[in-house]
Coordinates of C-alpha atoms in Angstrom, one line a residue:
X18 CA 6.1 8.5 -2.2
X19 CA 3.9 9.2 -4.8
X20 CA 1.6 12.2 -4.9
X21 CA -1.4 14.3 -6.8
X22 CA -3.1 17.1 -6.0
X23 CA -3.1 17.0 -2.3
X24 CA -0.2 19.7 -1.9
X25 CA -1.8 20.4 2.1
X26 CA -2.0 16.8 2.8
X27 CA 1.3 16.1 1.2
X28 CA 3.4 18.8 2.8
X29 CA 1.8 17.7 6.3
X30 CA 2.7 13.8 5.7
X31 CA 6.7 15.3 5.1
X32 CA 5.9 17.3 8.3
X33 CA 5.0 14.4 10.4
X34 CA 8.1 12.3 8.7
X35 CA 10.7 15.2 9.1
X36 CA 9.6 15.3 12.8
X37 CA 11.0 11.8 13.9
X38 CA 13.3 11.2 16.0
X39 CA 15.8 9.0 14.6
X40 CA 18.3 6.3 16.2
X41 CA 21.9 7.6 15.8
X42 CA 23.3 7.4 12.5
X43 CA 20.0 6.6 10.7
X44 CA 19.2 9.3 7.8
X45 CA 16.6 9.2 5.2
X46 CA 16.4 10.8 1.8
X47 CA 12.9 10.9 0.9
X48 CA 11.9 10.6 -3.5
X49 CA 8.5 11.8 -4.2
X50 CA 6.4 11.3 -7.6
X51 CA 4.8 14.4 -8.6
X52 CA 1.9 12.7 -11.4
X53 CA 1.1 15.7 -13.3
X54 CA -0.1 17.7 -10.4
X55 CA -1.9 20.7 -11.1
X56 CA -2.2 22.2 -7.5
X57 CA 1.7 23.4 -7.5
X58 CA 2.7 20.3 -5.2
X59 CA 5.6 20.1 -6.4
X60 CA 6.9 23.4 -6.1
X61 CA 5.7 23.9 -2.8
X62 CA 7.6 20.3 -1.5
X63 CA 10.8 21.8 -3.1
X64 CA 10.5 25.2 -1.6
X65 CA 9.9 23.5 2.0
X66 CA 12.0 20.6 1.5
X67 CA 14.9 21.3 -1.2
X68 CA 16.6 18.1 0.0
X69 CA 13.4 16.0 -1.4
X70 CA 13.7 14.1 -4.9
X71 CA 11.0 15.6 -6.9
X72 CA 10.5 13.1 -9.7
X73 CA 8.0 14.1 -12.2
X74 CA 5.6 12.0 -13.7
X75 CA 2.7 12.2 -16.8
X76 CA -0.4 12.6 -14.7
X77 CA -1.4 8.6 -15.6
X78 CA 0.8 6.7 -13.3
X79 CA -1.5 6.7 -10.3
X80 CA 0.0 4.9 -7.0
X81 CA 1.8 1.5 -8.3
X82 CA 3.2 3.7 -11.1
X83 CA 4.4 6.3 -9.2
X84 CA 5.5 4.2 -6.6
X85 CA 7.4 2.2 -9.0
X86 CA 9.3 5.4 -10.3
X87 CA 10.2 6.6 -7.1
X88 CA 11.6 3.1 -6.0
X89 CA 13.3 2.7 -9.2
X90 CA 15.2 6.2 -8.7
X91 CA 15.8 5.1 -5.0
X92 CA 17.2 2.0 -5.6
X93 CA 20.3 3.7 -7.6
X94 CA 21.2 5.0 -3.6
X95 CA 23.2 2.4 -1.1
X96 CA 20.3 2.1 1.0
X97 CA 19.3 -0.4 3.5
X98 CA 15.2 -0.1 4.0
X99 CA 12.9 1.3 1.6
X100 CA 9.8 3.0 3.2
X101 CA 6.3 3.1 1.4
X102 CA 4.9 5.7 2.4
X103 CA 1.5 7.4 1.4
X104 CA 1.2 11.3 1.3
X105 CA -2.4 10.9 2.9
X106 CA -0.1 8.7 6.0
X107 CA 0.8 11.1 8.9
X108 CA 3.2 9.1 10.7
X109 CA 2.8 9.2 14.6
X110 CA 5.6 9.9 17.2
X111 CA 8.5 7.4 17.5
X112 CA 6.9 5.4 14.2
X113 CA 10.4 5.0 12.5
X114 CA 12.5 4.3 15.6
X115 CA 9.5 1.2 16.3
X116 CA 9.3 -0.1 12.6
X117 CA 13.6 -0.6 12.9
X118 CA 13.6 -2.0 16.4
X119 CA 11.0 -4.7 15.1
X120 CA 12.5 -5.0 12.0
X121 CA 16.0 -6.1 14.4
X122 CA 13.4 -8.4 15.8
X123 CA 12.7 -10.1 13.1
X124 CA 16.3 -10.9 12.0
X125 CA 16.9 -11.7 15.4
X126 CA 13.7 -14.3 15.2
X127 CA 13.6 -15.1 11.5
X128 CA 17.5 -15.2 10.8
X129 CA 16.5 -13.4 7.7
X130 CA 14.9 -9.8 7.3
X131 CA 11.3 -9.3 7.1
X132 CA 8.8 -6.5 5.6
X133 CA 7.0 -4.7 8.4
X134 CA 4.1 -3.4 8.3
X135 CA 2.7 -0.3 10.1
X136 CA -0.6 0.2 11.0
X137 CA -2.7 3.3 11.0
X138 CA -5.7 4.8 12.6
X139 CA -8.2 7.2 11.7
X140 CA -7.3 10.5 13.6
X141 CA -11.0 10.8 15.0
X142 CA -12.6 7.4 15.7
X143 CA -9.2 5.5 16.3
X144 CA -10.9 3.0 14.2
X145 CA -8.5 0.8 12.1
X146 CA -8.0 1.7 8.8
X147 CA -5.0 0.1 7.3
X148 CA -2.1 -2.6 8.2
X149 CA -1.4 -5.9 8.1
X150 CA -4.1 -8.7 6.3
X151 CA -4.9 -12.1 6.5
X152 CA -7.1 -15.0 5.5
X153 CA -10.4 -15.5 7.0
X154 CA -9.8 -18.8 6.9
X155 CA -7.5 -21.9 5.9
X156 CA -9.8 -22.2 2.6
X157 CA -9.4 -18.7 1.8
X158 CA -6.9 -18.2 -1.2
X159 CA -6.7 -14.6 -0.7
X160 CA -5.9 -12.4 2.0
X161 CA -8.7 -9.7 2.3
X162 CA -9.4 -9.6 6.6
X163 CA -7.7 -6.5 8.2
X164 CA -5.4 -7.0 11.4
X165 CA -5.6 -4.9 14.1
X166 CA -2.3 -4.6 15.9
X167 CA -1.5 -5.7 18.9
X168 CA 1.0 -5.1 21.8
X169 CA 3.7 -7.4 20.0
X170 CA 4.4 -7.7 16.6
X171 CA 2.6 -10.3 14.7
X172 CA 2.6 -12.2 11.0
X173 CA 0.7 -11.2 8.5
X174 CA 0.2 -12.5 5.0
X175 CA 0.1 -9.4 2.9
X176 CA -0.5 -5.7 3.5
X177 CA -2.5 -2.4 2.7
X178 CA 0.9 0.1 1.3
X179 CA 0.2 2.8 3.1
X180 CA 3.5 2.7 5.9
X181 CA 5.7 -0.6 4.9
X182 CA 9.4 -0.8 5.4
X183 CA 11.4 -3.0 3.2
X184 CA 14.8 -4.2 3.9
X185 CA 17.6 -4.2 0.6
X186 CA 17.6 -8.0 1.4
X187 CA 13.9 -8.2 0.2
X188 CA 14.3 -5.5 -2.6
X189 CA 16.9 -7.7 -3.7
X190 CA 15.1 -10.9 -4.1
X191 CA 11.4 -9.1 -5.3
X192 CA 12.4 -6.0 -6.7
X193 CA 10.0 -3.1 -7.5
X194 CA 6.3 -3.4 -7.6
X195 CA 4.9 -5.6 -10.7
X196 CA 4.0 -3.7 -14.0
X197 CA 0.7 -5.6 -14.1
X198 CA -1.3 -2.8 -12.1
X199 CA -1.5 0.5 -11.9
X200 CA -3.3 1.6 -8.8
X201 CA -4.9 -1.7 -7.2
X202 CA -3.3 -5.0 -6.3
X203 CA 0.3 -3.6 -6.3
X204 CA 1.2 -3.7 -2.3
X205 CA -1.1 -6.4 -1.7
X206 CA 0.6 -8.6 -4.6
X207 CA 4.1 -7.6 -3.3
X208 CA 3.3 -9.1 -0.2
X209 CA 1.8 -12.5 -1.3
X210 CA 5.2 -12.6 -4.0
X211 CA 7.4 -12.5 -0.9
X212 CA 5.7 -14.7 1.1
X213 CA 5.7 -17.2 -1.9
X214 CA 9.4 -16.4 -1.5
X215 CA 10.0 -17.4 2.2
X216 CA 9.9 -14.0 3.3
X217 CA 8.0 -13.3 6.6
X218 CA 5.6 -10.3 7.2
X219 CA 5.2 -9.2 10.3
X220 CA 2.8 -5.8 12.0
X221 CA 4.7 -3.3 14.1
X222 CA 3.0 -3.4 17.8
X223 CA 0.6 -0.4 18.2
X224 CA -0.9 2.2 15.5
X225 CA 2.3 4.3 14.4
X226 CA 0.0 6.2 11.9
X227 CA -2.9 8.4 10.7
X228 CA -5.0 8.0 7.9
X229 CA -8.4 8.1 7.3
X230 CA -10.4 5.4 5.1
X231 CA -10.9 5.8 1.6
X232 CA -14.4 7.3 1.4
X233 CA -14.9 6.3 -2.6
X234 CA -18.0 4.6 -3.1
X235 CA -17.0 1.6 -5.6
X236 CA -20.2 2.5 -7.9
X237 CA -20.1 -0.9 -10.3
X238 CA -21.3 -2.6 -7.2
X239 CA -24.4 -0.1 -6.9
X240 CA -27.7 -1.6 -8.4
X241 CA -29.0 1.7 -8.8
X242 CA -26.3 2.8 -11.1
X243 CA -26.8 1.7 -15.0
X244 CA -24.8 -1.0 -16.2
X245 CA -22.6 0.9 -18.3
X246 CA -21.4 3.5 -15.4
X247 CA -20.8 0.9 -13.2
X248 CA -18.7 -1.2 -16.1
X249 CA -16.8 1.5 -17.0
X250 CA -16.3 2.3 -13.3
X251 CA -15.2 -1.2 -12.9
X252 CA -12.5 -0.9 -15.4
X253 CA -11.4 2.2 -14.6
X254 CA -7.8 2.4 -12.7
X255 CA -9.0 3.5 -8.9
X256 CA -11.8 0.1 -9.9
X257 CA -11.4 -3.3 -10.3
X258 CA -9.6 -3.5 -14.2
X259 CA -11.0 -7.5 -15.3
X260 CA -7.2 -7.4 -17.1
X261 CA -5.5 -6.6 -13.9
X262 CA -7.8 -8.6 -11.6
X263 CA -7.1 -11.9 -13.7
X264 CA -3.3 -11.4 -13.4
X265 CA -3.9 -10.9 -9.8
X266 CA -6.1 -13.8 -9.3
X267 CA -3.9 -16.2 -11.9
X268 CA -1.0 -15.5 -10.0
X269 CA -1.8 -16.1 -5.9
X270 CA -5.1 -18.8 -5.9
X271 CA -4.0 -21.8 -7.8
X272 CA -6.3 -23.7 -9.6
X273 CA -9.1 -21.8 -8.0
X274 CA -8.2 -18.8 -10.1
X275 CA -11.0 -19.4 -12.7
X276 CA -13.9 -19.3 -9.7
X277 CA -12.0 -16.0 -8.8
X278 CA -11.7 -14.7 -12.5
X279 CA -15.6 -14.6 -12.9
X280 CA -16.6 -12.9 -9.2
X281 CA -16.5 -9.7 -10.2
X282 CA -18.0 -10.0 -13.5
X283 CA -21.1 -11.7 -12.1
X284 CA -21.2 -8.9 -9.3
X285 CA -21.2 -6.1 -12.0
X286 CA -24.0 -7.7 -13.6
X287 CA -26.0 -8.4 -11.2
X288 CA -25.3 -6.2 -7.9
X289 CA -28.6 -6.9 -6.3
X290 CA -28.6 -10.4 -6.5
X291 CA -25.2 -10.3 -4.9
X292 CA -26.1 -7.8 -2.4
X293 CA -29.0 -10.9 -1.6
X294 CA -26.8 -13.3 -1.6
X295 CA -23.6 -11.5 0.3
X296 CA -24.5 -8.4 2.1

């Protein structure tokens, strides 16, 4: 976990996580990235949870840096699943005890360990926010449509961060989360990396959590907004960084990559032509 000054909405998400009921013999130790909060987070998880790895970072790791420090501290433990978990994710009743049983599933079908995916809700609407994704369609090179889940568990090809458990076998081929981002791309690129490795991604039946959608308005695709905000919005971390966003691209579409490279740069430029053109 990874955390910033959301000390309310943090020490609700260990709530929710400390109220499962586990199989017998399954424990958890839970390592939590404190970025240069300001809002006493980090003292407040220790005073309710002393048994919590506070790890404390510079303020400028975001989420794929934080995440990446708490992993790399985890990973010293003999454990076997790693669970991503977001301190905005409040996990829903029996959401452990469902992500193992289809994660024995999956060996069972697979003959190899999977990633599963869990997917949450928003705690008014019940509108899907978060999951599994997919391709629209077989032409598509990346993965950007959500999936719902279903009744059954059901493949995937990469997934939103927010509730994902990975299995030491996986860890163990992939490792952490790549270097090349910092907030964006990081749990969506771990996915496509491991299923360019043969390793299957499936979505845990039902919603097993809450979180609502992220309500930031991406401002370099506003036309009203001049050019240089919404550049330097663009590039900012919680944006779409060109640096990252080629690495990204470069990586998972082939020789498509340079068609891929230039989207957001002609977007930036001219939003209301896009808007036209795309909705």
């Amino acid at each position: 976990m990874t955390c910033y000054n959301r000390r309310n909405t943090t020490l609700e998400c260990l709530r929710c996580l400390h109220s499962q009921e586990l199989p017998k013999g399954v424990r958890f130790d839970v390592y939590l990235v404190d970025d240069g909060c300001t809002d006493g987070t980090g003292d407040a998880v220790h005073a309710k949870y002393p048994d919590v790895h506070v790890l404390q970072g510079d303020g400028n790791l975001y989420w794929c840096g934080g995440m990446r420090m708490a992993w790399a501290e985890a990973m010293k433990g003999d454990y076997d699943y790693y669970l991503w978990l977001n301190d905005d994710t409040m996990l829903l009743r029996g959401a452990i005890n469902t992500m193992l049983e289809t994660a024995h599933e999956v060996r069972e079908q697979e003959g190899r360990d999977g990633i599963i995916v869990s997917s949450c809700r928003d705690s008014e609407s019940g509108r899907h926010t978060y999951g599994g994704m997919v391709k629209r369609n077989r032409c598509s090179r990346l993965p950007d449509q959500p999936m719902p889940p279903g009744d059954q568990m059901q493949r995937c090809d990469t997934m939103n961060g927010n509730l994902v458990l990975v299995p030491r076998e996986v860890f163990n081929l992939l490792g952490n989360l790549s270097p090349d981002y910092t907030h964006t791309f990081g749990d969506v690129d771990y996915g496509m990396r491991a299923r360019r490795s043969g390793v299957p991604i499936w979505v845990a039946p039902e919603h097993l959590a809450e979180c609502e959608a992220n309500a930031r308005v991406r401002l370099w695709t506003v036309p009203s907004v001049p050019l240089k905000e919404r550049w330097r919005d663009m590039c900012g971390p919680r944006g779409l960084p060109p640096r990252q966003w080629y690495v990204y691209v470069k990586r998972h579409t082939g020789a498509a990559w340079p068609f891929y490279a230039v989207k957001p740069l002609v977007r930036v430029l001219f939003p209301g032509l896009w808007n036209l053109r795309y909705g």
